[in-house]
């Protein structure tokens, strides 16, 4: 259990947050290409990307693996 949720439910929430980050990032990118400021969308994008990283680190880790290093450096 993670934060009182089953691992399956927590994974679904993590994936939904990640997809929202990707979608909002596309909206922000389109705005940037059109030289438009989108402060609300940008804030939402940053929030969802941070939440994706935070929720990713809450998953149980059985052993430290080399693939964990880039995530730790990025955070």
PDB file of N, CA, C and O in Angstrom:
ATOM      1  N   UNK A   1       0.837  -1.182   0.000  1.00  0.00           N
ATOM      2  CA  UNK A   1       0.000   0.000   0.000  1.00  0.00           C
ATOM      3  C   UNK A   1       0.883   1.248   0.000  1.00  0.00           C
ATOM      4  O   UNK A   1       1.906   1.291   0.662  1.00  0.00           O
ATOM      5  N   UNK A   2       0.435   2.221  -0.749  1.00  0.00           N
ATOM      6  CA  UNK A   2       1.135   3.506  -0.830  1.00  0.00           C
ATOM      7  C   UNK A   2       0.118   4.600  -0.527  1.00  0.00           C
ATOM      8  O   UNK A   2      -0.889   4.738  -1.230  1.00  0.00           O
ATOM      9  N   UNK A   3       0.380   5.362   0.527  1.00  0.00           N
ATOM     10  CA  UNK A   3      -0.525   6.440   0.956  1.00  0.00           C
ATOM     11  C   UNK A   3      -1.961   5.943   1.133  1.00  0.00           C
ATOM     12  O   UNK A   3      -2.921   6.633   0.810  1.00  0.00           O
ATOM     13  N   UNK A   4      -2.103   4.722   1.613  1.00  0.00           N
ATOM     14  CA  UNK A   4      -3.419   4.148   1.841  1.00  0.00           C
ATOM     15  C   UNK A   4      -4.105   3.603   0.601  1.00  0.00           C
ATOM     16  O   UNK A   4      -5.257   3.192   0.658  1.00  0.00           O
ATOM     17  N   UNK A   5      -3.411   3.603  -0.532  1.00  0.00           N
ATOM     18  CA  UNK A   5      -3.971   3.092  -1.788  1.00  0.00           C
ATOM     19  C   UNK A   5      -3.246   1.814  -2.178  1.00  0.00           C
ATOM     20  O   UNK A   5      -2.068   1.642  -1.868  1.00  0.00           O
ATOM     21  N   UNK A   6      -3.946   0.951  -2.882  1.00  0.00           N
ATOM     22  CA  UNK A   6      -3.269  -0.238  -3.398  1.00  0.00           C
ATOM     23  C   UNK A   6      -2.254   0.206  -4.450  1.00  0.00           C
ATOM     24  O   UNK A   6      -2.356   1.294  -5.027  1.00  0.00           O
ATOM     25  N   UNK A   7      -1.281  -0.635  -4.708  1.00  0.00           N
ATOM     26  CA  UNK A   7      -0.254  -0.290  -5.696  1.00  0.00           C
ATOM     27  C   UNK A   7      -0.889  -0.106  -7.071  1.00  0.00           C
ATOM     28  O   UNK A   7      -0.496   0.795  -7.824  1.00  0.00           O
ATOM     29  N   UNK A   8      -1.886  -0.908  -7.390  1.00  0.00           N
ATOM     30  CA  UNK A   8      -2.557  -0.781  -8.686  1.00  0.00           C
ATOM     31  C   UNK A   8      -3.249   0.573  -8.811  1.00  0.00           C
ATOM     32  O   UNK A   8      -3.105   1.261  -9.827  1.00  0.00           O
ATOM     33  N   UNK A   9      -3.990   0.982  -7.796  1.00  0.00           N
ATOM     34  CA  UNK A   9      -4.682   2.277  -7.824  1.00  0.00           C
ATOM     35  C   UNK A   9      -3.689   3.422  -7.880  1.00  0.00           C
ATOM     36  O   UNK A   9      -3.855   4.373  -8.641  1.00  0.00           O
ATOM     37  N   UNK A  10      -2.616   3.321  -7.081  1.00  0.00           N
ATOM     38  CA  UNK A  10      -1.594   4.363  -7.072  1.00  0.00           C
ATOM     39  C   UNK A  10      -0.917   4.470  -8.444  1.00  0.00           C
ATOM     40  O   UNK A  10      -0.644   5.572  -8.915  1.00  0.00           O
ATOM     41  N   UNK A  11      -0.680   3.333  -9.085  1.00  0.00           N
ATOM     42  CA  UNK A  11      -0.066   3.340 -10.417  1.00  0.00           C
ATOM     43  C   UNK A  11      -0.978   4.024 -11.429  1.00  0.00           C
ATOM     44  O   UNK A  11      -0.507   4.809 -12.265  1.00  0.00           O
ATOM     45  N   UNK A  12      -2.263   3.754 -11.359  1.00  0.00           N
ATOM     46  CA  UNK A  12      -3.219   4.394 -12.276  1.00  0.00           C
ATOM     47  C   UNK A  12      -3.216   5.900 -12.073  1.00  0.00           C
ATOM     48  O   UNK A  12      -3.189   6.674 -13.044  1.00  0.00           O
ATOM     49  N   UNK A  13      -3.208   6.348 -10.826  1.00  0.00           N
ATOM     50  CA  UNK A  13      -3.169   7.787 -10.539  1.00  0.00           C
ATOM     51  C   UNK A  13      -1.872   8.392 -11.072  1.00  0.00           C
ATOM     52  O   UNK A  13      -1.885   9.470 -11.685  1.00  0.00           O
ATOM     53  N   UNK A  14      -0.755   7.706 -10.866  1.00  0.00           N
ATOM     54  CA  UNK A  14       0.542   8.181 -11.358  1.00  0.00           C
ATOM     55  C   UNK A  14       0.528   8.321 -12.882  1.00  0.00           C
ATOM     56  O   UNK A  14       1.001   9.325 -13.419  1.00  0.00           O
ATOM     57  N   UNK A  15      -0.031   7.345 -13.567  1.00  0.00           N
ATOM     58  CA  UNK A  15      -0.091   7.389 -15.035  1.00  0.00           C
ATOM     59  C   UNK A  15      -1.002   8.515 -15.507  1.00  0.00           C
ATOM     60  O   UNK A  15      -0.675   9.231 -16.461  1.00  0.00           O
ATOM     61  N   UNK A  16      -2.136   8.713 -14.853  1.00  0.00           N
ATOM     62  CA  UNK A  16      -3.047   9.801 -15.236  1.00  0.00           C
ATOM     63  C   UNK A  16      -2.363  11.152 -15.063  1.00  0.00           C
ATOM     64  O   UNK A  16      -2.443  12.020 -15.944  1.00  0.00           O
ATOM     65  N   UNK A  17      -1.654  11.334 -13.952  1.00  0.00           N
ATOM     66  CA  UNK A  17      -0.920  12.587 -13.736  1.00  0.00           C
ATOM     67  C   UNK A  17       0.131  12.767 -14.823  1.00  0.00           C
ATOM     68  O   UNK A  17       0.307  13.874 -15.358  1.00  0.00           O
ATOM     69  N   UNK A  18       0.825  11.697 -15.175  1.00  0.00           N
ATOM     70  CA  UNK A  18       1.850  11.772 -16.223  1.00  0.00           C
ATOM     71  C   UNK A  18       1.252  12.154 -17.575  1.00  0.00           C
ATOM     72  O   UNK A  18       1.809  12.986 -18.299  1.00  0.00           O
ATOM     73  N   UNK A  19       0.113  11.563 -17.914  1.00  0.00           N
ATOM     74  CA  UNK A  19      -0.544  11.895 -19.183  1.00  0.00           C
ATOM     75  C   UNK A  19      -1.033  13.339 -19.198  1.00  0.00           C
ATOM     76  O   UNK A  19      -0.973  14.014 -20.238  1.00  0.00           O
ATOM     77  N   UNK A  20      -1.502  13.815 -18.054  1.00  0.00           N
ATOM     78  CA  UNK A  20      -1.917  15.219 -17.961  1.00  0.00           C
ATOM     79  C   UNK A  20      -0.711  16.139 -18.151  1.00  0.00           C
ATOM     80  O   UNK A  20      -0.823  17.193 -18.796  1.00  0.00           O
ATOM     81  N   UNK A  21       0.449  15.743 -17.622  1.00  0.00           N
ATOM     82  CA  UNK A  21       1.669  16.536 -17.802  1.00  0.00           C
ATOM     83  C   UNK A  21       2.071  16.583 -19.271  1.00  0.00           C
ATOM     84  O   UNK A  21       2.426  17.647 -19.795  1.00  0.00           O
ATOM     85  N   UNK A  22       1.986  15.457 -19.944  1.00  0.00           N
ATOM     86  CA  UNK A  22       2.339  15.413 -21.364  1.00  0.00           C
ATOM     87  C   UNK A  22       1.385  16.276 -22.181  1.00  0.00           C
ATOM     88  O   UNK A  22       1.818  17.083 -23.020  1.00  0.00           O
ATOM     89  N   UNK A  23       0.092  16.151 -21.924  1.00  0.00           N
ATOM     90  CA  UNK A  23      -0.897  16.925 -22.679  1.00  0.00           C
ATOM     91  C   UNK A  23      -0.735  18.421 -22.438  1.00  0.00           C
ATOM     92  O   UNK A  23      -0.751  19.221 -23.390  1.00  0.00           O
ATOM     93  N   UNK A  24      -0.543  18.814 -21.185  1.00  0.00           N
ATOM     94  CA  UNK A  24      -0.390  20.245 -20.910  1.00  0.00           C
ATOM     95  C   UNK A  24       0.933  20.764 -21.467  1.00  0.00           C
ATOM     96  O   UNK A  24       1.024  21.918 -21.894  1.00  0.00           O
ATOM     97  N   UNK A  25       1.949  19.906 -21.506  1.00  0.00           N
ATOM     98  CA  UNK A  25       3.217  20.301 -22.113  1.00  0.00           C
ATOM     99  C   UNK A  25       3.069  20.574 -23.602  1.00  0.00           C
ATOM    100  O   UNK A  25       3.677  21.502 -24.138  1.00  0.00           O
ATOM    101  N   UNK A  26       2.245  19.795 -24.262  1.00  0.00           N
ATOM    102  CA  UNK A  26       1.985  20.025 -25.687  1.00  0.00           C
ATOM    103  C   UNK A  26       1.270  21.355 -25.888  1.00  0.00           C
ATOM    104  O   UNK A  26       1.606  22.124 -26.793  1.00  0.00           O
ATOM    105  N   UNK A  27       0.304  21.657 -25.024  1.00  0.00           N
ATOM    106  CA  UNK A  27      -0.419  22.936 -25.111  1.00  0.00           C
ATOM    107  C   UNK A  27       0.554  24.095 -24.912  1.00  0.00           C
ATOM    108  O   UNK A  27       0.537  25.084 -25.657  1.00  0.00           O
ATOM    109  N   UNK A  28       1.422  23.976 -23.910  1.00  0.00           N
ATOM    110  CA  UNK A  28       2.401  25.040 -23.645  1.00  0.00           C
ATOM    111  C   UNK A  28       3.369  25.181 -24.819  1.00  0.00           C
ATOM    112  O   UNK A  28       3.707  26.299 -25.227  1.00  0.00           O
ATOM    113  N   UNK A  29       3.790  24.072 -25.385  1.00  0.00           N
ATOM    114  CA  UNK A  29       4.694  24.117 -26.537  1.00  0.00           C
ATOM    115  C   UNK A  29       4.048  24.822 -27.722  1.00  0.00           C
ATOM    116  O   UNK A  29       4.679  25.668 -28.373  1.00  0.00           O
ATOM    117  N   UNK A  30       2.797  24.516 -27.985  1.00  0.00           N
ATOM    118  CA  UNK A  30       2.083  25.190 -29.077  1.00  0.00           C
ATOM    119  C   UNK A  30       1.997  26.687 -28.798  1.00  0.00           C
ATOM    120  O   UNK A  30       2.187  27.514 -29.700  1.00  0.00           O
ATOM    121  N   UNK A  31       1.725  27.040 -27.549  1.00  0.00           N
ATOM    122  CA  UNK A  31       1.693  28.458 -27.184  1.00  0.00           C
ATOM    123  C   UNK A  31       3.046  29.129 -27.379  1.00  0.00           C
ATOM    124  O   UNK A  31       3.130  30.260 -27.855  1.00  0.00           O
ATOM    125  N   UNK A  32       4.111  28.425 -27.005  1.00  0.00           N
ATOM    126  CA  UNK A  32       5.450  28.988 -27.184  1.00  0.00           C
ATOM    127  C   UNK A  32       5.773  29.193 -28.657  1.00  0.00           C
ATOM    128  O   UNK A  32       6.359  30.215 -29.039  1.00  0.00           O
ATOM    129  N   UNK A  33       5.399  28.234 -29.480  1.00  0.00           N
ATOM    130  CA  UNK A  33       5.665  28.363 -30.910  1.00  0.00           C
ATOM    131  C   UNK A  33       4.876  29.511 -31.525  1.00  0.00           C
ATOM    132  O   UNK A  33       5.309  30.102 -32.522  1.00  0.00           O
ATOM    133  N   UNK A  34       3.738  29.837 -30.939  1.00  0.00           N
ATOM    134  CA  UNK A  34       2.933  30.957 -31.408  1.00  0.00           C
ATOM    135  C   UNK A  34       3.223  32.251 -30.677  1.00  0.00           C
ATOM    136  O   UNK A  34       2.485  33.223 -30.807  1.00  0.00           O
ATOM    137  N   UNK A  35       4.301  32.271 -29.884  1.00  0.00           N
ATOM    138  CA  UNK A  35       4.715  33.465 -29.117  1.00  0.00           C
ATOM    139  C   UNK A  35       3.614  33.969 -28.193  1.00  0.00           C
ATOM    140  O   UNK A  35       3.425  35.166 -28.029  1.00  0.00           O
ATOM    141  N   UNK A  36       2.884  33.035 -27.587  1.00  0.00           N
ATOM    142  CA  UNK A  36       1.828  33.395 -26.630  1.00  0.00           C
ATOM    143  C   UNK A  36       2.211  32.915 -25.247  1.00  0.00           C
ATOM    144  O   UNK A  36       2.659  31.787 -25.077  1.00  0.00           O
ATOM    145  N   UNK A  37       2.001  33.773 -24.268  1.00  0.00           N
ATOM    146  CA  UNK A  37       2.218  33.376 -22.880  1.00  0.00           C
ATOM    147  C   UNK A  37       0.985  32.653 -22.390  1.00  0.00           C
ATOM    148  O   UNK A  37      -0.142  33.075 -22.654  1.00  0.00           O
ATOM    149  N   UNK A  38       1.198  31.598 -21.672  1.00  0.00           N
ATOM    150  CA  UNK A  38       0.101  30.810 -21.122  1.00  0.00           C
ATOM    151  C   UNK A  38       0.442  30.486 -19.669  1.00  0.00           C
ATOM    152  O   UNK A  38       0.790  29.348 -19.336  1.00  0.00           O
ATOM    153  N   UNK A  39       0.355  31.479 -18.785  1.00  0.00           N
ATOM    154  CA  UNK A  39       0.807  31.257 -17.406  1.00  0.00           C
ATOM    155  C   UNK A  39       0.032  30.168 -16.671  1.00  0.00           C
ATOM    156  O   UNK A  39       0.621  29.410 -15.890  1.00  0.00           O
ATOM    157  N   UNK A  40      -1.255  30.072 -16.905  1.00  0.00           N
ATOM    158  CA  UNK A  40      -2.045  29.031 -16.242  1.00  0.00           C
ATOM    159  C   UNK A  40      -1.643  27.639 -16.689  1.00  0.00           C
ATOM    160  O   UNK A  40      -1.450  26.731 -15.869  1.00  0.00           O
ATOM    161  N   UNK A  41      -1.517  27.459 -18.003  1.00  0.00           N
ATOM    162  CA  UNK A  41      -1.118  26.165 -18.544  1.00  0.00           C
ATOM    163  C   UNK A  41       0.317  25.820 -18.140  1.00  0.00           C
ATOM    164  O   UNK A  41       0.627  24.660 -17.847  1.00  0.00           O
ATOM    165  N   UNK A  42       1.191  26.806 -18.129  1.00  0.00           N
ATOM    166  CA  UNK A  42       2.576  26.567 -17.734  1.00  0.00           C
ATOM    167  C   UNK A  42       2.657  26.118 -16.280  1.00  0.00           C
ATOM    168  O   UNK A  42       3.381  25.171 -15.946  1.00  0.00           O
ATOM    169  N   UNK A  43       1.912  26.779 -15.412  1.00  0.00           N
ATOM    170  CA  UNK A  43       1.891  26.395 -13.999  1.00  0.00           C
ATOM    171  C   UNK A  43       1.338  24.981 -13.830  1.00  0.00           C
ATOM    172  O   UNK A  43       1.869  24.183 -13.047  1.00  0.00           O
ATOM    173  N   UNK A  44       0.281  24.657 -14.577  1.00  0.00           N
ATOM    174  CA  UNK A  44      -0.300  23.314 -14.512  1.00  0.00           C
ATOM    175  C   UNK A  44       0.700  22.275 -15.002  1.00  0.00           C
ATOM    176  O   UNK A  44       0.844  21.200 -14.399  1.00  0.00           O
ATOM    177  N   UNK A  45       1.412  22.582 -16.074  1.00  0.00           N
ATOM    178  CA  UNK A  45       2.437  21.683 -16.602  1.00  0.00           C
ATOM    179  C   UNK A  45       3.523  21.425 -15.564  1.00  0.00           C
ATOM    180  O   UNK A  45       3.904  20.277 -15.309  1.00  0.00           O
ATOM    181  N   UNK A  46       4.020  22.499 -14.953  1.00  0.00           N
ATOM    182  CA  UNK A  46       5.074  22.344 -13.946  1.00  0.00           C
ATOM    183  C   UNK A  46       4.578  21.551 -12.741  1.00  0.00           C
ATOM    184  O   UNK A  46       5.293  20.696 -12.202  1.00  0.00           O
ATOM    185  N   UNK A  47       3.355  21.820 -12.303  1.00  0.00           N
ATOM    186  CA  UNK A  47       2.783  21.097 -11.170  1.00  0.00           C
ATOM    187  C   UNK A  47       2.663  19.603 -11.463  1.00  0.00           C
ATOM    188  O   UNK A  47       3.066  18.762 -10.648  1.00  0.00           O
ATOM    189  N   UNK A  48       2.140  19.270 -12.631  1.00  0.00           N
ATOM    190  CA  UNK A  48       1.950  17.850 -12.955  1.00  0.00           C
ATOM    191  C   UNK A  48       3.278  17.128 -13.171  1.00  0.00           C
ATOM    192  O   UNK A  48       3.395  15.947 -12.829  1.00  0.00           O
ATOM    193  N   UNK A  49       4.291  17.815 -13.704  1.00  0.00           N
ATOM    194  CA  UNK A  49       5.588  17.149 -13.859  1.00  0.00           C
ATOM    195  C   UNK A  49       6.246  16.918 -12.504  1.00  0.00           C
ATOM    196  O   UNK A  49       6.859  15.868 -12.284  1.00  0.00           O
ATOM    197  N   UNK A  50       6.099  17.860 -11.584  1.00  0.00           N
ATOM    198  CA  UNK A  50       6.639  17.660 -10.230  1.00  0.00           C
ATOM    199  C   UNK A  50       5.894  16.517  -9.546  1.00  0.00           C
ATOM    200  O   UNK A  50       6.510  15.650  -8.911  1.00  0.00           O
ATOM    201  N   UNK A  51       4.567  16.493  -9.680  1.00  0.00           N
ATOM    202  CA  UNK A  51       3.786  15.411  -9.077  1.00  0.00           C
ATOM    203  C   UNK A  51       4.151  14.050  -9.664  1.00  0.00           C
ATOM    204  O   UNK A  51       4.168  13.045  -8.951  1.00  0.00           O
ATOM    205  N   UNK A  52       4.452  14.013 -10.947  1.00  0.00           N
ATOM    206  CA  UNK A  52       4.877  12.759 -11.569  1.00  0.00           C
ATOM    207  C   UNK A  52       6.175  12.268 -10.940  1.00  0.00           C
ATOM    208  O   UNK A  52       6.307  11.086 -10.613  1.00  0.00           O
ATOM    209  N   UNK A  53       7.116  13.173 -10.748  1.00  0.00           N
ATOM    210  CA  UNK A  53       8.386  12.777 -10.123  1.00  0.00           C
ATOM    211  C   UNK A  53       8.188  12.334  -8.682  1.00  0.00           C
ATOM    212  O   UNK A  53       8.720  11.310  -8.248  1.00  0.00           O
ATOM    213  N   UNK A  54       7.413  13.094  -7.935  1.00  0.00           N
ATOM    214  CA  UNK A  54       7.190  12.766  -6.518  1.00  0.00           C
ATOM    215  C   UNK A  54       6.486  11.420  -6.376  1.00  0.00           C
ATOM    216  O   UNK A  54       6.913  10.576  -5.576  1.00  0.00           O
ATOM    217  N   UNK A  55       5.417  11.213  -7.138  1.00  0.00           N
ATOM    218  CA  UNK A  55       4.701   9.944  -7.024  1.00  0.00           C
ATOM    219  C   UNK A  55       5.563   8.782  -7.512  1.00  0.00           C
ATOM    220  O   UNK A  55       5.456   7.678  -6.998  1.00  0.00           O
ATOM    221  N   UNK A  56       6.441   9.026  -8.464  1.00  0.00           N
ATOM    222  CA  UNK A  56       7.338   7.974  -8.937  1.00  0.00           C
ATOM    223  C   UNK A  56       8.289   7.505  -7.854  1.00  0.00           C
ATOM    224  O   UNK A  56       8.603   6.317  -7.750  1.00  0.00           O
ATOM    225  N   UNK A  57       8.745   8.421  -7.014  1.00  0.00           N
ATOM    226  CA  UNK A  57       9.653   8.052  -5.935  1.00  0.00           C
ATOM    227  C   UNK A  57       8.946   7.358  -4.779  1.00  0.00           C
ATOM    228  O   UNK A  57       9.599   6.788  -3.907  1.00  0.00           O
ATOM    229  N   UNK A  58       7.626   7.390  -4.739  1.00  0.00           N
ATOM    230  CA  UNK A  58       6.895   6.725  -3.664  1.00  0.00           C
ATOM    231  C   UNK A  58       6.692   5.233  -3.910  1.00  0.00           C
ATOM    232  O   UNK A  58       6.311   4.504  -2.994  1.00  0.00           O
ATOM    233  N   UNK A  59       6.958   4.789  -5.126  1.00  0.00           N
ATOM    234  CA  UNK A  59       6.826   3.359  -5.408  1.00  0.00           C
ATOM    235  C   UNK A  59       7.870   2.589  -4.596  1.00  0.00           C
ATOM    236  O   UNK A  59       8.986   3.074  -4.394  1.00  0.00           O
ATOM    237  N   UNK A  60       7.506   1.392  -4.135  1.00  0.00           N
ATOM    238  CA  UNK A  60       8.462   0.620  -3.335  1.00  0.00           C
ATOM    239  C   UNK A  60       9.675   0.190  -4.163  1.00  0.00           C
ATOM    240  O   UNK A  60       9.540  -0.225  -5.310  1.00  0.00           O
ATOM    241  N   UNK A  61      10.845   0.310  -3.561  1.00  0.00           N
ATOM    242  CA  UNK A  61      12.096  -0.073  -4.217  1.00  0.00           C
ATOM    243  C   UNK A  61      12.684  -1.225  -3.415  1.00  0.00           C
ATOM    244  O   UNK A  61      12.897  -1.100  -2.210  1.00  0.00           O
ATOM    245  N   UNK A  62      12.947  -2.322  -4.064  1.00  0.00           N
ATOM    246  CA  UNK A  62      13.518  -3.481  -3.367  1.00  0.00           C
ATOM    247  C   UNK A  62      15.042  -3.382  -3.290  1.00  0.00           C
ATOM    248  O   UNK A  62      15.648  -3.822  -2.340  1.00  0.00           O
ATOM    249  N   UNK A  63      15.659  -2.805  -4.305  1.00  0.00           N
ATOM    250  CA  UNK A  63      17.116  -2.673  -4.322  1.00  0.00           C
ATOM    251  C   UNK A  63      17.488  -1.482  -5.187  1.00  0.00           C
ATOM    252  O   UNK A  63      16.762  -1.123  -6.110  1.00  0.00           O
ATOM    253  N   UNK A  64      18.584  -0.870  -4.879  1.00  0.00           N
ATOM    254  CA  UNK A  64      19.056   0.257  -5.684  1.00  0.00           C
ATOM    255  C   UNK A  64      19.577  -0.284  -7.009  1.00  0.00           C
ATOM    256  O   UNK A  64      20.385  -1.202  -7.049  1.00  0.00           O
ATOM    257  N   UNK A  65      19.103   0.288  -8.076  1.00  0.00           N
ATOM    258  CA  UNK A  65      19.507  -0.153  -9.407  1.00  0.00           C
ATOM    259  C   UNK A  65      20.120   1.026 -10.158  1.00  0.00           C
ATOM    260  O   UNK A  65      19.815   2.183  -9.885  1.00  0.00           O
ATOM    261  N   UNK A  66      20.947   0.746 -11.138  1.00  0.00           N
ATOM    262  CA  UNK A  66      21.566   1.829 -11.909  1.00  0.00           C
ATOM    263  C   UNK A  66      20.547   2.758 -12.563  1.00  0.00           C
ATOM    264  O   UNK A  66      20.784   3.947 -12.706  1.00  0.00           O
ATOM    265  N   UNK A  67      19.375   2.231 -12.932  1.00  0.00           N
ATOM    266  CA  UNK A  67      18.383   3.088 -13.594  1.00  0.00           C
ATOM    267  C   UNK A  67      17.761   4.096 -12.632  1.00  0.00           C
ATOM    268  O   UNK A  67      17.110   5.041 -13.058  1.00  0.00           O
ATOM    269  N   UNK A  68      17.963   3.943 -11.323  1.00  0.00           N
ATOM    270  CA  UNK A  68      17.436   4.893 -10.352  1.00  0.00           C
ATOM    271  C   UNK A  68      18.286   6.163 -10.280  1.00  0.00           C
ATOM    272  O   UNK A  68      17.802   7.198  -9.867  1.00  0.00           O
ATOM    273  N   UNK A  69      19.530   6.080 -10.663  1.00  0.00           N
ATOM    274  CA  UNK A  69      20.456   7.211 -10.547  1.00  0.00           C
ATOM    275  C   UNK A  69      20.005   8.443 -11.323  1.00  0.00           C
ATOM    276  O   UNK A  69      20.008   9.546 -10.769  1.00  0.00           O
ATOM    277  N   UNK A  70      19.580   8.348 -12.587  1.00  0.00           N
ATOM    278  CA  UNK A  70      19.160   9.557 -13.296  1.00  0.00           C
ATOM    279  C   UNK A  70      17.946  10.238 -12.628  1.00  0.00           C
ATOM    280  O   UNK A  70      17.879  11.455 -12.574  1.00  0.00           O
ATOM    281  N   UNK A  71      17.044   9.454 -12.095  1.00  0.00           N
ATOM    282  CA  UNK A  71      15.891  10.031 -11.410  1.00  0.00           C
ATOM    283  C   UNK A  71      16.296  10.774 -10.158  1.00  0.00           C
ATOM    284  O   UNK A  71      15.759  11.839  -9.841  1.00  0.00           O
ATOM    285  N   UNK A  72      17.239  10.241  -9.430  1.00  0.00           N
ATOM    286  CA  UNK A  72      17.712  10.930  -8.230  1.00  0.00           C
ATOM    287  C   UNK A  72      18.453  12.201  -8.584  1.00  0.00           C
ATOM    288  O   UNK A  72      18.337  13.213  -7.891  1.00  0.00           O
ATOM    289  N   UNK A  73      19.240  12.175  -9.649  1.00  0.00           N
ATOM    290  CA  UNK A  73      19.972  13.372 -10.077  1.00  0.00           C
ATOM    291  C   UNK A  73      19.017  14.444 -10.575  1.00  0.00           C
ATOM    292  O   UNK A  73      19.230  15.626 -10.338  1.00  0.00           O
ATOM    293  N   UNK A  74      17.946  14.037 -11.234  1.00  0.00           N
ATOM    294  CA  UNK A  74      16.981  14.991 -11.787  1.00  0.00           C
ATOM    295  C   UNK A  74      16.190  15.662 -10.680  1.00  0.00           C
ATOM    296  O   UNK A  74      15.885  16.834 -10.760  1.00  0.00           O
ATOM    297  N   UNK A  75      15.867  14.917  -9.644  1.00  0.00           N
ATOM    298  CA  UNK A  75      15.061  15.468  -8.553  1.00  0.00           C
ATOM    299  C   UNK A  75      15.920  16.395  -7.756  1.00  0.00           C
ATOM    300  O   UNK A  75      15.624  17.416  -7.342  1.00  0.00           O
TER     301      UNK A  75
END
